[in-house]
DNA sequence: GACGAGTTGACAATGATTCTCAACTGACCT
DNA sequence: AGGTCAGTTGAGAATCATTGTCAACTCGTC
């Protein structure tokens, strides 16, 4: 098994634009659409093409630097994230997000899957609710 | 609290078109896109407008007769389903789907959420893997 | 057999995302 | 410093799922 096989994702070449995206991501805690992020970057003074924002977010999410999920209507939204496997607890009204994790679900999904003979398991899980501030 | 408030979803008026969609849904077990379903209906002899297929699937999913989920690239896919709350175990390569359920996750999400003060909880969970037939 | 709300279909419109391609840039070599 | 080249960028066109529009139709009911 060579070490290059596992899609090592060679480090992205650092450019003005990528820096701008990363900085924009640092500015909020909830999930935002690519367009909103593009907007933020513009507002912050830099000027990065929308296509580039899309490309960058895509790459960052492949590398695991950002989480990507889909809104109800299929729009992709992004957020910087910690490197470890985790899920999200998202406020339905203000979008406030908490990263959550725990062995319970991991164990459950794995056992359910193997019960049915499925291998090579992965899963997605998002929890929605109303946060304390929005009650 | 009146009984009409909770979006009771009055029964859909039965039409040729809706019947055709429901019949098409009966013909497969995995998730299909609206366009594929439209295609199937055509192939089966009926002729239903694409917009109608979209509208119907949307309504059926509101009523809980079909499950809707999003592919990696944001496309909506549908499948008839049982009425009870459940999740899916989907084969990554052939799409074979098993409905799964269990108190474990339900309990876990509820407790995680309330730990963080979130109320009025809901969640989405999909498990992906390779089914026995595709190993 | 007429009426009215719900439904349909053809097609336009929307909107997020991706593609295209020529121009630019960063890292590296000499 | 100049040369080279793969990786990157931007502007706008192109794609494609999905939704809106609106006049014509249909179901159940009177």
mmCIF file of C-alpha atoms (C1' of nucleotides) in Angstrom:
data_model
loop_
_atom_site.group_PDB
_atom_site.id
_atom_site.type_symbol
_atom_site.label_atom_id
_atom_site.label_comp_id
_atom_site.label_asym_id
_atom_site.label_seq_id
_atom_site.Cartn_x
_atom_site.Cartn_y
_atom_site.Cartn_z
ATOM 1 C CA UNK A 1 0.000 0.000 0.000
ATOM 2 C CA UNK A 2 1.673 3.167 -1.151
ATOM 3 C CA UNK A 3 1.239 6.318 0.829
ATOM 4 C CA UNK A 4 -0.051 8.309 -2.113
ATOM 5 C CA UNK A 5 -3.030 6.129 -2.704
ATOM 6 C CA UNK A 6 -5.320 7.556 -0.090
ATOM 7 C CA UNK A 7 -5.865 10.833 -1.967
ATOM 8 C CA UNK A 8 -3.296 12.674 0.072
ATOM 9 C CA UNK A 9 -4.550 15.988 -1.290
ATOM 10 C CA UNK A 10 -1.338 17.815 -1.914
ATOM 11 C CA UNK A 11 -1.383 21.161 -0.129
ATOM 12 C CA UNK A 12 -3.321 23.766 -2.045
ATOM 13 C CA UNK A 13 -1.111 26.448 -3.451
ATOM 14 C CA UNK A 14 -1.584 29.475 -1.229
ATOM 15 C CA UNK A 15 -2.967 32.383 -3.214
ATOM 16 C CA UNK A 16 -4.508 35.716 -2.339
ATOM 17 C CA UNK A 17 -7.913 34.331 -3.221
ATOM 18 C CA UNK A 18 -7.711 31.212 -1.098
ATOM 19 C CA UNK A 19 -6.493 33.264 1.812
ATOM 20 C CA UNK A 20 -9.450 35.575 1.386
ATOM 21 C CA UNK A 21 -11.883 32.670 1.464
ATOM 22 C CA UNK A 22 -10.305 31.179 4.546
ATOM 23 C CA UNK A 23 -10.404 34.518 6.299
ATOM 24 C CA UNK A 24 -14.023 34.987 5.384
ATOM 25 C CA UNK A 25 -14.781 31.580 6.829
ATOM 26 C CA UNK A 26 -13.129 32.603 10.066
ATOM 27 C CA UNK A 27 -15.613 35.427 10.451
ATOM 28 C CA UNK A 28 -18.738 33.403 11.233
ATOM 29 C CA UNK A 29 -19.837 30.324 13.103
ATOM 30 C CA UNK A 30 -22.889 29.167 11.234
ATOM 31 C CA UNK A 31 -23.392 27.746 7.784
ATOM 32 C CA UNK A 32 -23.308 30.126 4.820
ATOM 33 C CA UNK A 33 -23.853 29.700 1.121
ATOM 34 C CA UNK A 34 -21.056 30.170 -1.379
ATOM 35 C CA UNK A 35 -22.743 33.316 -2.594
ATOM 36 C CA UNK A 36 -22.917 34.787 0.892
ATOM 37 C CA UNK A 37 -19.270 34.029 1.418
ATOM 38 C CA UNK A 38 -18.436 35.652 -1.881
ATOM 39 C CA UNK A 39 -20.416 38.655 -0.738
ATOM 40 C CA UNK A 40 -18.525 38.800 2.571
ATOM 41 C CA UNK A 41 -15.179 38.706 0.817
ATOM 42 C CA UNK A 42 -16.184 41.597 -1.383
ATOM 43 C CA UNK A 43 -17.403 43.558 1.588
ATOM 44 C CA UNK A 44 -14.069 42.920 3.286
ATOM 45 C CA UNK A 45 -12.216 44.650 0.476
ATOM 46 C CA UNK A 46 -10.804 41.759 -1.490
ATOM 47 C CA UNK A 47 -12.236 40.853 -4.827
ATOM 48 C CA UNK A 48 -12.493 37.182 -5.687
ATOM 49 C CA UNK A 49 -14.465 35.690 -8.543
ATOM 50 C CA UNK A 50 -17.565 33.773 -7.642
ATOM 51 C CA UNK A 51 -16.364 30.715 -9.540
ATOM 52 C CA UNK A 52 -13.182 30.770 -7.533
ATOM 53 C CA UNK A 53 -15.116 30.871 -4.296
ATOM 54 C CA UNK A 54 -17.038 27.816 -5.417
ATOM 55 C CA UNK A 55 -13.881 26.006 -6.436
ATOM 56 C CA UNK A 56 -12.108 26.867 -3.241
ATOM 57 C CA UNK A 57 -14.947 25.837 -0.965
ATOM 58 C CA UNK A 58 -15.200 22.590 -2.836
ATOM 59 C CA UNK A 59 -11.545 21.868 -2.376
ATOM 60 C CA UNK A 60 -11.528 22.879 1.247
ATOM 61 C CA UNK A 61 -14.377 20.534 1.923
ATOM 62 C CA UNK A 62 -12.627 17.679 0.147
ATOM 63 C CA UNK A 63 -9.615 18.274 2.323
ATOM 64 C CA UNK A 64 -11.836 18.399 5.383
ATOM 65 C CA UNK A 65 -11.269 22.005 6.357
ATOM 66 C CA UNK A 66 -14.895 22.909 5.940
ATOM 67 C CA UNK A 67 -18.177 21.120 6.434
ATOM 68 C CA UNK A 68 -20.674 21.246 3.633
ATOM 69 C CA UNK A 69 -24.313 20.436 3.933
ATOM 70 C CA UNK A 70 -27.494 21.030 1.982
ATOM 71 C CA UNK A 71 -30.401 23.229 2.920
ATOM 72 C CA UNK A 72 -33.939 21.991 2.570
ATOM 73 C CA UNK A 73 -34.009 23.282 -0.987
ATOM 74 C CA UNK A 74 -30.710 21.779 -2.052
ATOM 75 C CA UNK A 75 -28.415 24.748 -1.722
ATOM 76 C CA UNK A 76 -24.914 23.955 -0.482
ATOM 77 C CA UNK A 77 -23.815 25.757 2.656
ATOM 78 C CA UNK A 78 -20.386 25.800 4.279
ATOM 79 C CA UNK A 79 -18.657 26.356 7.579
ATOM 80 C CA UNK A 80 -15.085 25.894 8.820
ATOM 81 C CA UNK A 81 -14.773 22.902 11.066
ATOM 82 C CA UNK A 82 -12.586 20.833 13.296
ATOM 83 C CA UNK A 83 -10.776 17.967 11.666
ATOM 84 C CA UNK A 84 -12.339 15.143 13.649
ATOM 85 C CA UNK A 85 -15.467 13.303 12.658
ATOM 86 C CA UNK A 86 -18.522 15.062 14.036
ATOM 87 C CA UNK A 87 -22.104 16.056 13.410
ATOM 88 C CA UNK A 88 -24.074 19.255 13.756
ATOM 89 C CA UNK A 89 -26.757 20.572 15.990
ATOM 90 C CA UNK A 90 -28.218 23.498 14.086
ATOM 91 C CA UNK A 91 -30.678 26.114 15.251
ATOM 92 C CA UNK A 92 -33.606 26.198 12.897
ATOM 93 C CA UNK A 93 -34.221 29.880 13.370
ATOM 94 C CA UNK A 94 -30.847 31.598 13.792
ATOM 95 C CA UNK A 95 -28.521 28.971 12.405
ATOM 96 C CA UNK A 96 -26.299 28.771 15.486
ATOM 97 C CA UNK A 97 -24.354 25.548 15.167
ATOM 98 C CA UNK A 98 -22.749 23.199 17.662
ATOM 99 C CA UNK A 99 -20.443 20.401 16.627
ATOM 100 C CA UNK A 100 -21.424 17.225 18.405
ATOM 101 C CA UNK A 101 -20.006 13.757 18.506
ATOM 102 C CA UNK A 102 -20.184 10.560 20.448
ATOM 103 C CA UNK A 103 -19.522 6.892 20.158
ATOM 104 C CA UNK A 104 -23.177 5.986 20.498
ATOM 105 C CA UNK A 105 -24.279 6.842 16.972
ATOM 106 C CA UNK A 106 -21.064 5.623 15.457
ATOM 107 C CA UNK A 107 -21.579 2.281 17.105
ATOM 108 C CA UNK A 108 -25.248 2.150 16.235
ATOM 109 C CA UNK A 109 -24.807 2.884 12.555
ATOM 110 C CA UNK A 110 -22.004 0.384 12.286
ATOM 111 C CA UNK A 111 -24.021 -2.372 13.908
ATOM 112 C CA UNK A 112 -27.189 -1.655 11.934
ATOM 113 C CA UNK A 113 -25.199 -1.698 8.743
ATOM 114 C CA UNK A 114 -23.424 -4.951 9.386
ATOM 115 C CA UNK A 115 -26.694 -6.506 10.524
ATOM 116 C CA UNK A 116 -27.821 -6.004 6.954
ATOM 117 C CA UNK A 117 -24.515 -7.071 5.491
ATOM 118 C CA UNK A 118 -23.486 -3.625 4.348
ATOM 119 C CA UNK A 119 -19.757 -2.881 4.438
ATOM 120 C CA UNK A 120 -17.565 0.155 4.145
ATOM 121 C CA UNK A 121 -19.945 2.334 6.097
ATOM 122 C CA UNK A 122 -20.262 6.090 6.277
ATOM 123 C CA UNK A 123 -23.131 8.247 7.406
ATOM 124 C CA UNK A 124 -24.534 11.721 7.595
ATOM 125 C CA UNK A 125 -26.443 13.060 10.562
ATOM 126 C CA UNK A 126 -27.719 16.523 11.310
ATOM 127 C CA UNK A 127 -29.858 17.566 14.233
ATOM 128 C CA UNK A 128 -32.156 20.574 14.009
ATOM 129 C CA UNK A 129 -33.834 22.396 16.824
ATOM 130 C CA UNK A 130 -34.421 25.758 18.439
ATOM 131 C CA UNK A 131 -31.450 27.079 20.380
ATOM 132 C CA UNK A 132 -31.766 28.551 23.887
ATOM 133 C CA UNK A 133 -31.428 32.099 22.560
ATOM 134 C CA UNK A 134 -34.312 31.663 20.131
ATOM 135 C CA UNK A 135 -36.797 30.043 22.459
ATOM 136 C CA UNK B 1 -55.985 24.681 19.580
ATOM 137 C CA UNK B 2 -58.176 24.084 16.541
ATOM 138 C CA UNK B 3 -57.785 20.892 14.614
ATOM 139 C CA UNK B 4 -57.229 22.602 11.291
ATOM 140 C CA UNK B 5 -54.146 24.424 12.412
ATOM 141 C CA UNK B 6 -51.665 21.624 12.051
ATOM 142 C CA UNK B 7 -51.703 21.522 8.237
ATOM 143 C CA UNK B 8 -54.003 18.536 8.087
ATOM 144 C CA UNK B 9 -53.255 17.985 4.399
ATOM 145 C CA UNK B 10 -56.686 17.314 2.975
ATOM 146 C CA UNK B 11 -56.691 14.222 0.791
ATOM 147 C CA UNK B 12 -55.277 14.871 -2.660
ATOM 148 C CA UNK B 13 -57.855 14.696 -5.356
ATOM 149 C CA UNK B 14 -57.297 11.438 -7.210
ATOM 150 C CA UNK B 15 -56.440 12.058 -10.834
ATOM 151 C CA UNK B 16 -55.031 9.987 -13.668
ATOM 152 C CA UNK B 17 -51.710 11.748 -13.231
ATOM 153 C CA UNK B 18 -51.358 11.178 -9.528
ATOM 154 C CA UNK B 19 -52.267 7.561 -9.984
ATOM 155 C CA UNK B 20 -49.590 7.242 -12.616
ATOM 156 C CA UNK B 21 -46.973 8.687 -10.283
ATOM 157 C CA UNK B 22 -47.970 6.416 -7.443
ATOM 158 C CA UNK B 23 -47.872 3.405 -9.735
ATOM 159 C CA UNK B 24 -44.457 4.395 -10.998
ATOM 160 C CA UNK B 25 -43.258 4.655 -7.426
ATOM 161 C CA UNK B 26 -44.480 1.141 -6.789
ATOM 162 C CA UNK B 27 -42.181 -0.173 -9.480
ATOM 163 C CA UNK B 28 -38.853 0.314 -7.745
ATOM 164 C CA UNK B 29 -37.253 0.078 -4.337
ATOM 165 C CA UNK B 30 -34.440 2.545 -4.474
ATOM 166 C CA UNK B 31 -34.344 6.316 -4.729
ATOM 167 C CA UNK B 32 -35.043 7.922 -8.100
ATOM 168 C CA UNK B 33 -35.011 11.471 -9.327
ATOM 169 C CA UNK B 34 -38.162 13.235 -10.432
ATOM 170 C CA UNK B 35 -36.930 13.117 -13.989
ATOM 171 C CA UNK B 36 -36.355 9.381 -13.889
ATOM 172 C CA UNK B 37 -39.822 8.883 -12.502
ATOM 173 C CA UNK B 38 -41.248 11.059 -15.229
ATOM 174 C CA UNK B 39 -39.351 8.936 -17.711
ATOM 175 C CA UNK B 40 -40.742 5.720 -16.208
ATOM 176 C CA UNK B 41 -44.286 7.004 -16.429
ATOM 177 C CA UNK B 42 -43.825 7.827 -20.078
ATOM 178 C CA UNK B 43 -42.333 4.422 -20.753
ATOM 179 C CA UNK B 44 -45.332 2.850 -19.039
ATOM 180 C CA UNK B 45 -47.680 4.425 -21.525
ATOM 181 C CA UNK B 46 -49.134 7.290 -19.561
ATOM 182 C CA UNK B 47 -48.153 10.828 -20.340
ATOM 183 C CA UNK B 48 -47.767 13.198 -17.443
ATOM 184 C CA UNK B 49 -46.158 16.625 -17.536
ATOM 185 C CA UNK B 50 -42.802 16.951 -15.845
ATOM 186 C CA UNK B 51 -44.029 19.857 -13.729
ATOM 187 C CA UNK B 52 -46.889 17.711 -12.524
ATOM 188 C CA UNK B 53 -44.524 14.967 -11.520
ATOM 189 C CA UNK B 54 -42.542 17.471 -9.487
ATOM 190 C CA UNK B 55 -45.671 18.873 -7.886
ATOM 191 C CA UNK B 56 -47.023 15.459 -7.085
ATOM 192 C CA UNK B 57 -43.812 14.143 -5.574
ATOM 193 C CA UNK B 58 -43.581 17.240 -3.477
ATOM 194 C CA UNK B 59 -47.076 16.795 -2.160
ATOM 195 C CA UNK B 60 -46.615 13.105 -1.543
ATOM 196 C CA UNK B 61 -43.528 13.812 0.460
ATOM 197 C CA UNK B 62 -45.296 16.464 2.517
ATOM 198 C CA UNK B 63 -47.989 13.943 3.288
ATOM 199 C CA UNK B 64 -45.359 11.377 4.194
ATOM 200 C CA UNK B 65 -46.060 8.881 1.429
ATOM 201 C CA UNK B 66 -42.597 9.231 -0.032
ATOM 202 C CA UNK B 67 -39.153 9.884 1.354
ATOM 203 C CA UNK B 68 -37.107 12.595 -0.283
ATOM 204 C CA UNK B 69 -33.412 13.003 0.097
ATOM 205 C CA UNK B 70 -30.596 14.800 -1.647
ATOM 206 C CA UNK B 71 -27.785 13.288 -3.631
ATOM 207 C CA UNK B 72 -24.236 14.468 -3.157
ATOM 208 C CA UNK B 73 -24.793 17.088 -5.824
ATOM 209 C CA UNK B 74 -28.053 18.402 -4.486
ATOM 210 C CA UNK B 75 -30.531 16.606 -6.669
ATOM 211 C CA UNK B 76 -33.736 15.502 -4.988
ATOM 212 C CA UNK B 77 -34.513 11.792 -5.143
ATOM 213 C CA UNK B 78 -37.676 9.999 -4.054
ATOM 214 C CA UNK B 79 -38.938 6.649 -2.936
ATOM 215 C CA UNK B 80 -42.230 5.380 -1.511
ATOM 216 C CA UNK B 81 -41.959 4.641 2.172
ATOM 217 C CA UNK B 82 -43.635 3.380 5.277
ATOM 218 C CA UNK B 83 -45.409 5.923 7.389
ATOM 219 C CA UNK B 84 -43.363 5.536 10.555
ATOM 220 C CA UNK B 85 -40.251 7.527 11.359
ATOM 221 C CA UNK B 86 -37.193 5.796 9.966
ATOM 222 C CA UNK B 87 -33.824 6.242 8.319
ATOM 223 C CA UNK B 88 -32.099 4.721 5.316
ATOM 224 C CA UNK B 89 -29.256 2.386 4.709
ATOM 225 C CA UNK B 90 -28.311 2.963 1.092
ATOM 226 C CA UNK B 91 -25.932 0.998 -1.095
ATOM 227 C CA UNK B 92 -23.394 3.340 -2.536
ATOM 228 C CA UNK B 93 -23.012 1.383 -5.736
ATOM 229 C CA UNK B 94 -26.435 -0.035 -6.649
ATOM 230 C CA UNK B 95 -28.710 2.151 -4.552
ATOM 231 C CA UNK B 96 -30.465 -0.727 -2.796
ATOM 232 C CA UNK B 97 -32.159 0.778 0.209
ATOM 233 C CA UNK B 98 -33.205 -0.611 3.572
ATOM 234 C CA UNK B 99 -35.393 1.316 5.969
ATOM 235 C CA UNK B 100 -33.909 1.174 9.426
ATOM 236 C CA UNK B 101 -35.016 2.452 12.787
ATOM 237 C CA UNK B 102 -34.292 2.119 16.421
ATOM 238 C CA UNK B 103 -34.683 3.917 19.700
ATOM 239 C CA UNK B 104 -30.939 4.323 20.157
ATOM 240 C CA UNK B 105 -30.411 7.195 17.774
ATOM 241 C CA UNK B 106 -33.684 8.816 18.662
ATOM 242 C CA UNK B 107 -32.681 8.827 22.290
ATOM 243 C CA UNK B 108 -29.157 9.981 21.544
ATOM 244 C CA UNK B 109 -30.148 12.944 19.411
ATOM 245 C CA UNK B 110 -32.737 14.018 21.930
ATOM 246 C CA UNK B 111 -30.299 13.924 24.789
ATOM 247 C CA UNK B 112 -27.492 15.658 22.908
ATOM 248 C CA UNK B 113 -29.885 18.372 21.875
ATOM 249 C CA UNK B 114 -31.267 19.033 25.304
ATOM 250 C CA UNK B 115 -27.768 18.966 26.743
ATOM 251 C CA UNK B 116 -27.173 22.063 24.649
ATOM 252 C CA UNK B 117 -30.523 23.580 25.439
ATOM 253 C CA UNK B 118 -32.006 23.017 21.996
ATOM 254 C CA UNK B 119 -35.729 22.318 21.875
ATOM 255 C CA UNK B 120 -38.210 21.077 19.316
ATOM 256 C CA UNK B 121 -35.784 18.574 17.841
ATOM 257 C CA UNK B 122 -35.760 16.818 14.510
ATOM 258 C CA UNK B 123 -32.957 15.105 12.665
ATOM 259 C CA UNK B 124 -31.842 13.552 9.445
ATOM 260 C CA UNK B 125 -29.670 10.468 9.219
ATOM 261 C CA UNK B 126 -28.591 8.405 6.256
ATOM 262 C CA UNK B 127 -26.190 5.505 6.276
ATOM 263 C CA UNK B 128 -24.197 4.615 3.188
ATOM 264 C CA UNK B 129 -22.321 1.437 2.490
ATOM 265 C CA UNK B 130 -21.807 -1.388 0.068
ATOM 266 C CA UNK B 131 -24.564 -3.966 0.073
ATOM 267 C CA UNK B 132 -23.931 -7.711 0.168
ATOM 268 C CA UNK B 133 -24.728 -8.081 -3.524
ATOM 269 C CA UNK B 134 -22.159 -5.466 -4.508
ATOM 270 C CA UNK B 135 -19.268 -6.670 -2.400
ATOM 271 C "C1'" DG C 1 -75.501 19.820 -17.199
ATOM 272 C "C1'" DA C 2 -73.720 23.589 -14.791
ATOM 273 C "C1'" DC C 3 -70.297 25.426 -11.333
ATOM 274 C "C1'" DG C 4 -66.002 26.314 -8.881
ATOM 275 C "C1'" DA C 5 -61.974 24.861 -6.750
ATOM 276 C "C1'" DG C 6 -58.271 22.022 -7.606
ATOM 277 C "C1'" DT C 7 -55.278 20.307 -11.245
ATOM 278 C "C1'" DT C 8 -52.711 20.074 -15.457
ATOM 279 C "C1'" DG C 9 -49.365 21.027 -19.347
ATOM 280 C "C1'" DA C 10 -46.386 23.685 -22.261
ATOM 281 C "C1'" DC C 11 -43.101 26.763 -21.826
ATOM 282 C "C1'" DA C 12 -40.742 30.584 -19.775
ATOM 283 C "C1'" DA C 13 -38.045 31.934 -15.942
ATOM 284 C "C1'" DT C 14 -35.060 31.316 -12.085
ATOM 285 C "C1'" DG C 15 -30.984 30.384 -9.758
ATOM 286 C "C1'" DA C 16 -27.228 27.684 -8.088
ATOM 287 C "C1'" DT C 17 -23.383 25.579 -9.875
ATOM 288 C "C1'" DT C 18 -20.085 24.271 -13.475
ATOM 289 C "C1'" DC C 19 -17.603 24.944 -17.751
ATOM 290 C "C1'" DT C 20 -14.506 27.369 -20.998
ATOM 291 C "C1'" DC C 21 -10.450 29.431 -22.109
ATOM 292 C "C1'" DA C 22 -7.181 32.930 -22.383
ATOM 293 C "C1'" DA C 23 -4.415 35.453 -19.124
ATOM 294 C "C1'" DC C 24 -1.864 35.245 -14.793
ATOM 295 C "C1'" DT C 25 1.090 33.408 -10.888
ATOM 296 C "C1'" DG C 26 3.820 30.754 -7.826
ATOM 297 C "C1'" DA C 27 7.595 27.573 -7.284
ATOM 298 C "C1'" DC C 28 11.584 26.058 -9.166
ATOM 299 C "C1'" DC C 29 15.567 25.762 -12.222
ATOM 300 C "C1'" DT C 30 19.684 27.937 -14.487
ATOM 301 C "C1'" DA D 1 17.023 38.045 -13.371
ATOM 302 C "C1'" DG D 2 14.811 35.337 -16.911
ATOM 303 C "C1'" DG D 3 12.440 31.002 -18.456
ATOM 304 C "C1'" DT D 4 9.285 27.333 -17.829
ATOM 305 C "C1'" DC D 5 5.147 25.025 -16.637
ATOM 306 C "C1'" DA D 6 1.497 23.252 -13.993
ATOM 307 C "C1'" DG D 7 -1.872 25.178 -11.124
ATOM 308 C "C1'" DT D 8 -5.039 29.000 -10.638
ATOM 309 C "C1'" DT D 9 -8.073 32.762 -11.788
ATOM 310 C "C1'" DG D 10 -12.000 35.641 -13.737
ATOM 311 C "C1'" DA D 11 -15.766 36.861 -16.807
ATOM 312 C "C1'" DG D 12 -19.240 35.256 -18.871
ATOM 313 C "C1'" DA D 13 -21.597 31.536 -21.184
ATOM 314 C "C1'" DA D 14 -23.725 27.204 -20.438
ATOM 315 C "C1'" DT D 15 -26.104 23.587 -17.805
ATOM 316 C "C1'" DC D 16 -29.711 21.712 -15.459
ATOM 317 C "C1'" DA D 17 -32.950 20.835 -11.754
ATOM 318 C "C1'" DT D 18 -36.766 23.030 -10.170
ATOM 319 C "C1'" DT D 19 -40.514 26.485 -9.960
ATOM 320 C "C1'" DG D 20 -43.711 29.998 -11.839
ATOM 321 C "C1'" DT D 21 -47.373 31.360 -15.213
ATOM 322 C "C1'" DC D 22 -51.742 30.979 -17.018
ATOM 323 C "C1'" DA D 23 -55.273 29.373 -19.892
ATOM 324 C "C1'" DA D 24 -57.597 25.012 -20.523
ATOM 325 C "C1'" DC D 25 -59.437 20.945 -18.248
ATOM 326 C "C1'" DT D 26 -61.718 17.771 -14.615
ATOM 327 C "C1'" DC D 27 -63.648 15.998 -10.446
ATOM 328 C "C1'" DG D 28 -67.265 15.971 -7.211
ATOM 329 C "C1'" DT D 29 -71.306 18.211 -6.131
ATOM 330 C "C1'" DC D 30 -75.592 20.709 -6.565
#
